[in-house]
Coordinates of C-alpha atoms and ligand atoms in Angstrom, one line a residue:
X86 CA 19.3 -101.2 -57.9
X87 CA 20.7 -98.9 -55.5
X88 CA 22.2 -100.5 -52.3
X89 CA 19.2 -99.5 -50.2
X90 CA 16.8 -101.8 -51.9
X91 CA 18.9 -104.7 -50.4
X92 CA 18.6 -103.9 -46.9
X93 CA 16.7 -105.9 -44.6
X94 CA 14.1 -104.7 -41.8
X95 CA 16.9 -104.9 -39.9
X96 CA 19.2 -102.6 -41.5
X97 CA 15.9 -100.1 -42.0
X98 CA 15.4 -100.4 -38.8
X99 CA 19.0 -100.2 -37.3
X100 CA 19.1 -96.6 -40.1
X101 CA 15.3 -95.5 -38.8
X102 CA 17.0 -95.4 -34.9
X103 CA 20.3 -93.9 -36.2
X104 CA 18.3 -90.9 -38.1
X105 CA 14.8 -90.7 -37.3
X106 CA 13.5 -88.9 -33.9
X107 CA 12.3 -90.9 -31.3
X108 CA 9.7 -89.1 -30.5
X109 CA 7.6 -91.1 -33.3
X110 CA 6.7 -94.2 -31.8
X111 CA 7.3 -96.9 -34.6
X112 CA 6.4 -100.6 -34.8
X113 CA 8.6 -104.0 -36.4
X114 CA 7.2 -103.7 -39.9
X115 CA 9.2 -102.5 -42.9
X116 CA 6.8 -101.7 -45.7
X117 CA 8.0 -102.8 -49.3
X118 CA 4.7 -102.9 -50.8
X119 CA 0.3 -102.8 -49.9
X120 CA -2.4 -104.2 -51.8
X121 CA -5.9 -104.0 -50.9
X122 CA -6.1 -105.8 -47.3
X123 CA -2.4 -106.7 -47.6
X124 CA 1.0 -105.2 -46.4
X125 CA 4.2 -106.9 -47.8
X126 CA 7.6 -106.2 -45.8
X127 CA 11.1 -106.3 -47.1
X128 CA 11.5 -109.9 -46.7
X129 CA 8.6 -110.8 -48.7
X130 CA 6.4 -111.7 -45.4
X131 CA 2.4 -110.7 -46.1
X132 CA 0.5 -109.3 -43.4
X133 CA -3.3 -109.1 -43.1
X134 CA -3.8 -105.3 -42.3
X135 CA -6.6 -104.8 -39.4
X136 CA -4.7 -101.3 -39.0
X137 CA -5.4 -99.4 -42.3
X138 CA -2.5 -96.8 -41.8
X139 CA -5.0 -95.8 -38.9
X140 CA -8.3 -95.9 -40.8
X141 CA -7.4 -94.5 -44.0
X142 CA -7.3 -97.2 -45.8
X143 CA -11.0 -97.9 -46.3
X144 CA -11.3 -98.3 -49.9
X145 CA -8.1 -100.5 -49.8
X146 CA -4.1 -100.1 -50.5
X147 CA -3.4 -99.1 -54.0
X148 CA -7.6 -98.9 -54.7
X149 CA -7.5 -98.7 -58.5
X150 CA -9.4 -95.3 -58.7
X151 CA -7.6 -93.6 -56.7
X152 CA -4.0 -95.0 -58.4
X153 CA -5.3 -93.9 -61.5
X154 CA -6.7 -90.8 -60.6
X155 CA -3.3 -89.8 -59.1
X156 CA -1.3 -90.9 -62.2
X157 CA -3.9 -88.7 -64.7
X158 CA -3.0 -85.8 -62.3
X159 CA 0.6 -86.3 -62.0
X160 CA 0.9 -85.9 -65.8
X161 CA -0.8 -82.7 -65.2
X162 CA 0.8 -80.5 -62.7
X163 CA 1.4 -81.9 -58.9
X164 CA 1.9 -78.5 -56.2
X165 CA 0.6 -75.5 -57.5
X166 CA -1.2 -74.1 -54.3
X167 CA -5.3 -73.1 -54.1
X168 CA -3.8 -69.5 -53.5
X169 CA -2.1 -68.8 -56.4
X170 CA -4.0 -70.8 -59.3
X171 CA -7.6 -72.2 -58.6
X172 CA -7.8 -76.2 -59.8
X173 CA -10.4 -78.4 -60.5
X174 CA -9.9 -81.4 -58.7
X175 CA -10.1 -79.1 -55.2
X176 CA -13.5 -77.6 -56.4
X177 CA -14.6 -80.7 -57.5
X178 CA -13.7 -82.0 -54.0
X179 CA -15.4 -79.5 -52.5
X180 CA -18.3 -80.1 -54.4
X181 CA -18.7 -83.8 -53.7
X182 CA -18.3 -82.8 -49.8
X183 CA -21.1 -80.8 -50.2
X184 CA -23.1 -83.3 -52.2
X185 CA -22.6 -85.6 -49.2
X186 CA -22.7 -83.0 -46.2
X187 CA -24.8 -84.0 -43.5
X188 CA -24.6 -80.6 -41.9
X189 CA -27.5 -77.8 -41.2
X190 CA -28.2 -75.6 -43.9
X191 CA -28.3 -74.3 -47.0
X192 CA -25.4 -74.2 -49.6
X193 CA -22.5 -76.2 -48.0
X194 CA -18.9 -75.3 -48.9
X195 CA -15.7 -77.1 -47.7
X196 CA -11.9 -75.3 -47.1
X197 CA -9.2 -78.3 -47.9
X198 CA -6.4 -79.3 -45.2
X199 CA -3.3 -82.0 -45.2
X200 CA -4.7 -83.1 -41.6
X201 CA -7.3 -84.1 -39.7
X202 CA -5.3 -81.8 -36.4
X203 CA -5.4 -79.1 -39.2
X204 CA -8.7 -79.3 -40.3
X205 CA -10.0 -79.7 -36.4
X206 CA -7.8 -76.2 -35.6
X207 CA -9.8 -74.5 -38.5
X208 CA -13.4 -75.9 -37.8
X209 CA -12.2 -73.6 -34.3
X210 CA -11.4 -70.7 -36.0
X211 CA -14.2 -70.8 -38.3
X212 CA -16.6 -71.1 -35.3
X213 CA -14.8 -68.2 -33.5
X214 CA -14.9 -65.7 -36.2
X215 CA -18.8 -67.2 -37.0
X216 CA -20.2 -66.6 -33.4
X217 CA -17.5 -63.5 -32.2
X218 CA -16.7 -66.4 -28.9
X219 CA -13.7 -67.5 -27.9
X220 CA -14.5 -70.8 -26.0
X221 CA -14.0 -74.7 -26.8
X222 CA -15.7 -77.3 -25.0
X223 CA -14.6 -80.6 -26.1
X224 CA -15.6 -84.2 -24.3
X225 CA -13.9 -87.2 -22.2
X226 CA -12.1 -89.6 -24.2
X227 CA -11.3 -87.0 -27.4
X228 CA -8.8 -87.3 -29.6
X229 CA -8.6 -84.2 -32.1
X230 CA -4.9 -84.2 -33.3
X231 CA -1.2 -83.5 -32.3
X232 CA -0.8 -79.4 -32.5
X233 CA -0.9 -76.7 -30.0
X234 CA -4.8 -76.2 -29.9
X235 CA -5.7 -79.8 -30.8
X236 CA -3.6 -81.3 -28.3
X237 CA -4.7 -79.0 -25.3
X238 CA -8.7 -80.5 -27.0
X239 CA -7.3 -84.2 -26.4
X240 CA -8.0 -86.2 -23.6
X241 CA -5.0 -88.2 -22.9
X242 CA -1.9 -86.8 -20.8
X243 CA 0.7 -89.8 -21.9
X244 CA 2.5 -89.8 -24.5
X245 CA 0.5 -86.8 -26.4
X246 CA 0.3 -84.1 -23.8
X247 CA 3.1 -84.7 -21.0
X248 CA 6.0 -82.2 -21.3
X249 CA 3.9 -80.3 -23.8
X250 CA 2.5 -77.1 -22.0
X251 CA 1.4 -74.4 -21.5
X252 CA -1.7 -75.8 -23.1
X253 CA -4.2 -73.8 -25.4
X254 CA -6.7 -71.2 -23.7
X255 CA -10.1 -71.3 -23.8
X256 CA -10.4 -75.3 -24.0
X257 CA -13.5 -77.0 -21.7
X258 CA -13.8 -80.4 -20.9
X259 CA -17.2 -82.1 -20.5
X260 CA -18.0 -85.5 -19.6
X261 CA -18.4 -88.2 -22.8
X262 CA -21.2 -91.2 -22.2
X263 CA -19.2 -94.3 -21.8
X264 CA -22.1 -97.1 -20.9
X265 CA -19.6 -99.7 -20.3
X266 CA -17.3 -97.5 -18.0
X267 CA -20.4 -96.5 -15.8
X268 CA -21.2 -92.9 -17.8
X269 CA -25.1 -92.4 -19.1
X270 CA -26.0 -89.9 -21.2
X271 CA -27.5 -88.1 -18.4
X272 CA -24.5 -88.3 -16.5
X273 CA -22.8 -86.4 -19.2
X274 CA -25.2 -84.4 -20.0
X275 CA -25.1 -83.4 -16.6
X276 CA -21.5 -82.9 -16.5
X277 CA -21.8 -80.0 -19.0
X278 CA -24.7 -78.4 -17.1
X279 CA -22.4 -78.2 -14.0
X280 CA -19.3 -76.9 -16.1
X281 CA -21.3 -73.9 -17.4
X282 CA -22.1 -72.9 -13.8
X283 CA -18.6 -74.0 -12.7
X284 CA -15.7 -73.0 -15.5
X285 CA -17.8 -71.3 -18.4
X286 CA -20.4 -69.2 -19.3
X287 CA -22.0 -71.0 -22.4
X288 CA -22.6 -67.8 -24.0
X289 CA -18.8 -67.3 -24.3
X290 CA -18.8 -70.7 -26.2
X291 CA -18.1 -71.2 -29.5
X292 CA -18.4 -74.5 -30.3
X293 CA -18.6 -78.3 -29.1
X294 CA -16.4 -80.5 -31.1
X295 CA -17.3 -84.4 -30.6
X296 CA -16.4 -87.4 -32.2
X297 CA -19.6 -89.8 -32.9
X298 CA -17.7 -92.9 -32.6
X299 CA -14.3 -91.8 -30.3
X300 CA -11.2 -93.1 -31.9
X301 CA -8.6 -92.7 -30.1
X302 CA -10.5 -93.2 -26.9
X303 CA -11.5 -96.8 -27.3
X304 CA -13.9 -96.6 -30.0
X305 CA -16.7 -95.7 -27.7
X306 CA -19.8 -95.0 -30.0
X307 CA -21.9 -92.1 -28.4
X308 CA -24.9 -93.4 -26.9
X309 CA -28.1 -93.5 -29.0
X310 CA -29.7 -90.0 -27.6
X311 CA -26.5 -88.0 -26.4
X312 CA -25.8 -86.2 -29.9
X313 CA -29.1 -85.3 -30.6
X314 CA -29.6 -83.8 -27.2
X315 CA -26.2 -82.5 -27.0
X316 CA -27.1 -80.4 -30.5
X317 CA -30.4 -79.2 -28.3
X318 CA -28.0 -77.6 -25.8
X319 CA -26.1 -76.1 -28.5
X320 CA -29.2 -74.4 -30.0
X321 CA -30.0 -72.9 -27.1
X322 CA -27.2 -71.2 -26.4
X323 CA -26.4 -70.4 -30.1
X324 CA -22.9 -72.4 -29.6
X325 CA -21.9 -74.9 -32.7
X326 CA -21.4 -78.3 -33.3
X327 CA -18.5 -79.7 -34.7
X328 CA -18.4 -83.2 -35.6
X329 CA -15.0 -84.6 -35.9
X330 CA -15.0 -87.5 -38.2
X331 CA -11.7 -87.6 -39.4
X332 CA -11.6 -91.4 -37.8
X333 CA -15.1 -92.5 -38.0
X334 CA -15.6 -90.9 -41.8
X335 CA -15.7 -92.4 -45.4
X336 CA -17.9 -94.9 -45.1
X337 CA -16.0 -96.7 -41.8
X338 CA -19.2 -97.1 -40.3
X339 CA -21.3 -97.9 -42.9
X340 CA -22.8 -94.5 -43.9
X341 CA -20.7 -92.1 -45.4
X342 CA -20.8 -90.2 -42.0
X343 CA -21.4 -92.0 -38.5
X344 CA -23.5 -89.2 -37.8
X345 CA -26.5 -90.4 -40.0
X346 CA -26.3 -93.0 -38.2
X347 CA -28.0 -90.8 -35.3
X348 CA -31.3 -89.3 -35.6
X349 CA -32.5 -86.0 -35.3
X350 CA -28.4 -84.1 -35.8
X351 CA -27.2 -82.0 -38.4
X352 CA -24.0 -81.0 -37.5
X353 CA -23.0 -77.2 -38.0
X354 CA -19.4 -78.4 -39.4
X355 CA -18.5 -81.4 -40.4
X356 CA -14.0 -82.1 -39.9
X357 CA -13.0 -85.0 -42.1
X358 CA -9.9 -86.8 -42.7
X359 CA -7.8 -89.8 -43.4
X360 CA -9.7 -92.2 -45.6
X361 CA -10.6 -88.9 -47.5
X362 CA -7.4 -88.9 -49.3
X363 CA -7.2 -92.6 -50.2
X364 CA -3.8 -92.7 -48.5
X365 CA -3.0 -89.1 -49.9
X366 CA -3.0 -86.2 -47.5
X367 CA -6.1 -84.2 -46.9
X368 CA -8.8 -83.2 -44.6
X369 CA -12.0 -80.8 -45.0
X370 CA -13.8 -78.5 -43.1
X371 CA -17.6 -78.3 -44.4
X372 CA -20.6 -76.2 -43.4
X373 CA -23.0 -73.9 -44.8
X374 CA -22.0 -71.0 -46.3
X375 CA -22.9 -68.5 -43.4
X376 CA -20.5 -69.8 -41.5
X377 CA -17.6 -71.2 -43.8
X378 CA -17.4 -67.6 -45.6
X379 CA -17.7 -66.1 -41.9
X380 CA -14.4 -65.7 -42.2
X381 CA -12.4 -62.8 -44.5
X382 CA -10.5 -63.9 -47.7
X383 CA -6.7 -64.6 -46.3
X384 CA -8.1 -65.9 -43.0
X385 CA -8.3 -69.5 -43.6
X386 CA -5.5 -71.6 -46.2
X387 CA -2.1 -72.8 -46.3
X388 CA 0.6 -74.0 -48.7
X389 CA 0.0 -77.8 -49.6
X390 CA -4.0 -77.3 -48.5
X391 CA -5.9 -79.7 -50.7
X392 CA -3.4 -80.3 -53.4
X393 CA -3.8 -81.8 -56.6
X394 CA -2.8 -85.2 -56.1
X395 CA -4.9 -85.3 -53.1
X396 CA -8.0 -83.8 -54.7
X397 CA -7.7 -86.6 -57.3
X398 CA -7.8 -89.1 -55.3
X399 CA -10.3 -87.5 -52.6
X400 CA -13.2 -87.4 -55.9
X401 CA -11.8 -91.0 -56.3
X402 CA -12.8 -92.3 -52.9
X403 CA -15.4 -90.1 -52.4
X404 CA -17.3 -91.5 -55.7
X405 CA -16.7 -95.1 -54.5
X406 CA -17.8 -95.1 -51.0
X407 CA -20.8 -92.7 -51.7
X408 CA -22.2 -96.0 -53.8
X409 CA -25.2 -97.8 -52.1
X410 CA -23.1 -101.3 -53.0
X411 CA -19.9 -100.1 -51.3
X412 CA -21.6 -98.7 -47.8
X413 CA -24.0 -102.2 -48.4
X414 CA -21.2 -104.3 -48.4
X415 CA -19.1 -102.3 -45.7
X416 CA -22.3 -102.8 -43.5
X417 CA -22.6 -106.6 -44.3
X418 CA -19.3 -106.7 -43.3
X419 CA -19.8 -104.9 -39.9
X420 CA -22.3 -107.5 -38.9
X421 CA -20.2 -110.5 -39.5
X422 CA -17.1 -109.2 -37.9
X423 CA -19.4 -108.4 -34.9
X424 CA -20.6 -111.8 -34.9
X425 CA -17.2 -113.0 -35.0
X426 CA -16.0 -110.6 -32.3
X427 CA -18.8 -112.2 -30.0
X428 CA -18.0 -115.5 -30.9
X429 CA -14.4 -114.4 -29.2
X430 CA -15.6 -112.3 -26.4
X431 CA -17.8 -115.2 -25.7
X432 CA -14.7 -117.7 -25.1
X433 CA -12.2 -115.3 -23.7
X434 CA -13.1 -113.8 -20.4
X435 CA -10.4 -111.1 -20.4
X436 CA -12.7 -109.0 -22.9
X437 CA -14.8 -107.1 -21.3
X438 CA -17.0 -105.5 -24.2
X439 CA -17.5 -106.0 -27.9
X440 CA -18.7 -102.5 -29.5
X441 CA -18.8 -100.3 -32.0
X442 CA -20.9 -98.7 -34.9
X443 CA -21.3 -100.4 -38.2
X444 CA -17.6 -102.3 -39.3
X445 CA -15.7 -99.9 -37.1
X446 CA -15.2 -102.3 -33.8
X447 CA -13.6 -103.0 -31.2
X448 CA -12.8 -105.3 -28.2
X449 CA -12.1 -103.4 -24.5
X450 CA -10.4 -105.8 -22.5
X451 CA -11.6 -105.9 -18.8
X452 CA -8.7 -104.9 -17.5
X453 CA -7.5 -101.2 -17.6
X454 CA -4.1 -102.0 -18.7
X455 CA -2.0 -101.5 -21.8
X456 CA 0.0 -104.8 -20.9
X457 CA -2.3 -107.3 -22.2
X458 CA -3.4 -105.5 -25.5
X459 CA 0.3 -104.6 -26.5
X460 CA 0.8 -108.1 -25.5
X461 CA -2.2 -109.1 -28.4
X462 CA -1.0 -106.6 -31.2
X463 CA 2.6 -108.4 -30.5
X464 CA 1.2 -111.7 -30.9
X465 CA -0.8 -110.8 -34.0
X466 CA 2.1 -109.3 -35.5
X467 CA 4.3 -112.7 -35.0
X468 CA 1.3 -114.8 -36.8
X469 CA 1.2 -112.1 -39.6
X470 CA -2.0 -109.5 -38.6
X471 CA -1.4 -106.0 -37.7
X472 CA -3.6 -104.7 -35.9
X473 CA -3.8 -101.5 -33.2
X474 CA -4.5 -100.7 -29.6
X475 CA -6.5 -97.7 -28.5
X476 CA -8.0 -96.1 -25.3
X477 CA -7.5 -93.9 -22.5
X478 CA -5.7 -97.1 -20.7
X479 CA -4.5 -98.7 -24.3
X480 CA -6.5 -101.5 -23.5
X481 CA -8.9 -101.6 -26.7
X482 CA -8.0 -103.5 -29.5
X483 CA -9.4 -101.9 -32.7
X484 CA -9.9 -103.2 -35.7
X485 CA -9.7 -101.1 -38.9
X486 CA -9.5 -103.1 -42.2
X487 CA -9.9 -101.7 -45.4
X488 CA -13.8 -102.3 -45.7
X489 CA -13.1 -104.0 -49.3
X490 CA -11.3 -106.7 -47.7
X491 CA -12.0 -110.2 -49.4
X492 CA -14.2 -112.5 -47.3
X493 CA -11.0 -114.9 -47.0
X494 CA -8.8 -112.4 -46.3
X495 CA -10.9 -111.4 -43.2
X496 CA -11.2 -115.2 -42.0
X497 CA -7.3 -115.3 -42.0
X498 CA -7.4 -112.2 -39.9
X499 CA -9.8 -113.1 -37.6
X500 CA -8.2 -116.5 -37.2
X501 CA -4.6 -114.8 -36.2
X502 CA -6.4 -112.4 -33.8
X503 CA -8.1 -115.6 -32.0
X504 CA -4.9 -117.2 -31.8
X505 CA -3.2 -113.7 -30.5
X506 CA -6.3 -113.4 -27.8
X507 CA -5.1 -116.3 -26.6
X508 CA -1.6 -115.8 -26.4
X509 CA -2.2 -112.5 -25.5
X510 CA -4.8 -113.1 -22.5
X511 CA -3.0 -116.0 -21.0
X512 CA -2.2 -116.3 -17.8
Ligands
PLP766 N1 -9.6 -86.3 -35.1 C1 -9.7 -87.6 -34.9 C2 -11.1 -88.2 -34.5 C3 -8.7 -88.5 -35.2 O1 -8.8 -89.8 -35.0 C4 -7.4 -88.0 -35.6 C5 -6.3 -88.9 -35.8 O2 -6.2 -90.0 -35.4 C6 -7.3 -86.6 -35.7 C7 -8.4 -85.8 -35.5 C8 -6.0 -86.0 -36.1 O3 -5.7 -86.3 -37.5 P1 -4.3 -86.1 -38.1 O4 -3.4 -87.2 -37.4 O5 -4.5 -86.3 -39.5 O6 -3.8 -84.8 -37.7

């Protein structure tokens, strides 16, 4: 044992200040080990996970597929990079993406990524190079990643935009339907009418990009009509529709896509992410094939872009959650955790709303402040559940477990996050 596997949180964390930038904002918890719904720190202290590594851990920590899967391709080859030898795993990928596409058109075909920011900047330079148009419009409330382009498309100044200018040309911003914050569908629908007579000609436009279910944002489901007549506005003014489900994907809502879950949309490009990879790296762009081989060979790839290990264990999780039992049981469990969620809204005034799609949930506190939900994911944390914030004000509580979590294991949750409300909303 070297003398590293002796130190204590507090050591890690005393070493993480000394070397590791600041700029990462980093919680208590010292990982040792995860299993399934459950996150073990260096002193041997289990925590019930309500956070999933942000919602990629829906088939579990350590899902046995997936561990397998990587250790059969590890005693293969691990890097060897699309570019210089075509693999198996990355077609096979590819394929299963395609299998599962809920996108318009015939003959879908998928480029590989290592992020959902990644992925997002390439569904943009795939629409640009489809349609010859340079503009973005993306919505209130977005979250769409960390880099130049993807940052400029998100909607929240502090901490992932301030200081980080000049911001990305070319990038619209429409309103998003919000019911509980007072925004209809017509309202935004509205708001993007006005914005192509005010800031942009929609025939310059190359694509919308929205979230179905915004992550980020507060977990604010899109209401029941604003995609489909969103994806009427796009048709007639030949602009594409990018559906970003790099948070709401892999079965977190139920369906393998939270788009089925609204009639009447087929997507033009599908960007997913996170769960994909089973706790691996990687994130997808998929369309049909007009517009995924719009672009020349060379234009689209990168160095670690869908490699091996990820592949693996992307055909892994991507055979699991595609099974009728896995997306039955991740809906049964949607409906009792909203019943529960209820149950607590019902006796704790300071949350405003209970919502969601399927398992992915959330509770908005009434008050547009990050004080009392930081105040919640602190008191969870004490009792032993970790759970996240969310929100344009931080003041969503999201709840993310890995949707194979044991019946027991979600009672122990849910009890810690009753007694966190309450130490949380005191006062
Ligand atoms: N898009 C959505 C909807 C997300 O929730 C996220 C991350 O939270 C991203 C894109 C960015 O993904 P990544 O952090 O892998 O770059």
């Amino acid at each position: 044992m070297t003398s590293i596997e002796h130190e204590t949180t507090a050591d890690v964390l005393a070493r993480r200040a000394q070397y590791v930038s600041g700029g990462v904002s980093t919680p208590r918890l010292v990982v040792a080990a995860a299993e399934g719904a459950r996150v073990t720190d260096r002193e041997g202290r289990t925590f019930v996970d309500f956070a999933g590594g942000i919602g990629c851990q829906n088939t579990g920590h350590r899902f046995g597929p997936v561990v397998d899967a990587i250790h059969r391709q590890a005693d293969l080859f691990l890097h060897q990079c699309f570019m210089v030898g075509v693999y198996e795993p990355y077609v096979e990928t590819c394929r299963l993406l395609a299998e599962l596409s809920p996108c318009a058109g015939p003959d879908p075909k998928s480029i590989l990524l290592n992020s959902g920011a990644e992925a997002n900047e390439n569904a943009v330079k795939i629409a640009r190079a489809a349609t010859g148009r340079p503009a973005v419009i993306v919505f209130d409330n977005a979250f769409h990643g960390r880099t130049l382009l993807t940052m400029t498309m998100t909607s929240k100044v502090h901490p992932y935009k301030a200081g980080f200018g000049p911001f990305a040309p070319e990038v619209y911003r429409a309103p998003a339907p919000y019911p509980y914050r007072g925004v209809t569908t017509d309202d935004a629908l509205a708001g993007l009418a006005k914005l192509f007579k005010s800031e942009v000609d929609p025939q310059t436009v190359a694509c919308v990009l929205l979230e179905p279910v915004q992550g980020e944002g507060g977990f604010v489901p899109m209401t029941p009509d604003f995609p489909a007549r969103l994806a009427e506005v796009c048709r007639s003014h030949g602009i594409l529709y990018v559906d970003d489900e790099v948070q709401s994907g892999v079965g977190r809502t139920g369906r393998v896509w939270a788009i089925e879950h609204y009639d009447a949309v087929e997507p033009d490009l599908l960007v997913s992410g996170k769960s994909i990879g089973g706790g691996l790296p990687l994130a997808a762009v998929t369309g049909r094939a007009e517009l995924m081989d719009a672009v020349p060979p060379g234009g689209l790839g990168g160095t670690f872009g869908g490699n091996p290990l990820s592949c693996a264990a992307a055909v892994a999780v991507l055979e699991a959650i595609r099974e009728p039992g896995f997306l039955a049981r991740a809906t049964a469990l949607g409906e009792s955790l909203r019943a529960r969620l209820d149950e607590l809204a019902a006796r704790h005034p300071g949350i405003g709303e209970v919502r969601g799609l399927g398992p992915m949930l959330a509770l908005e506190l009434f008050e547009q402040s990050p004080d009392r939900a930081r105040a919640v994911v602190d008191a969870a944390f004490d009792r032993g559940l970790l759970l996240l914030s969310c929100g344009l004000y931080g003041n969503v509580i999201r709840l993310l477990p890995p949707l194979t979590i044991a019946d027991e294991e979600l009672d122990e949750g849910l009890a810690m996050l009753e007694e966190a409300l309450a130490a949380g909303l005191a006062g």
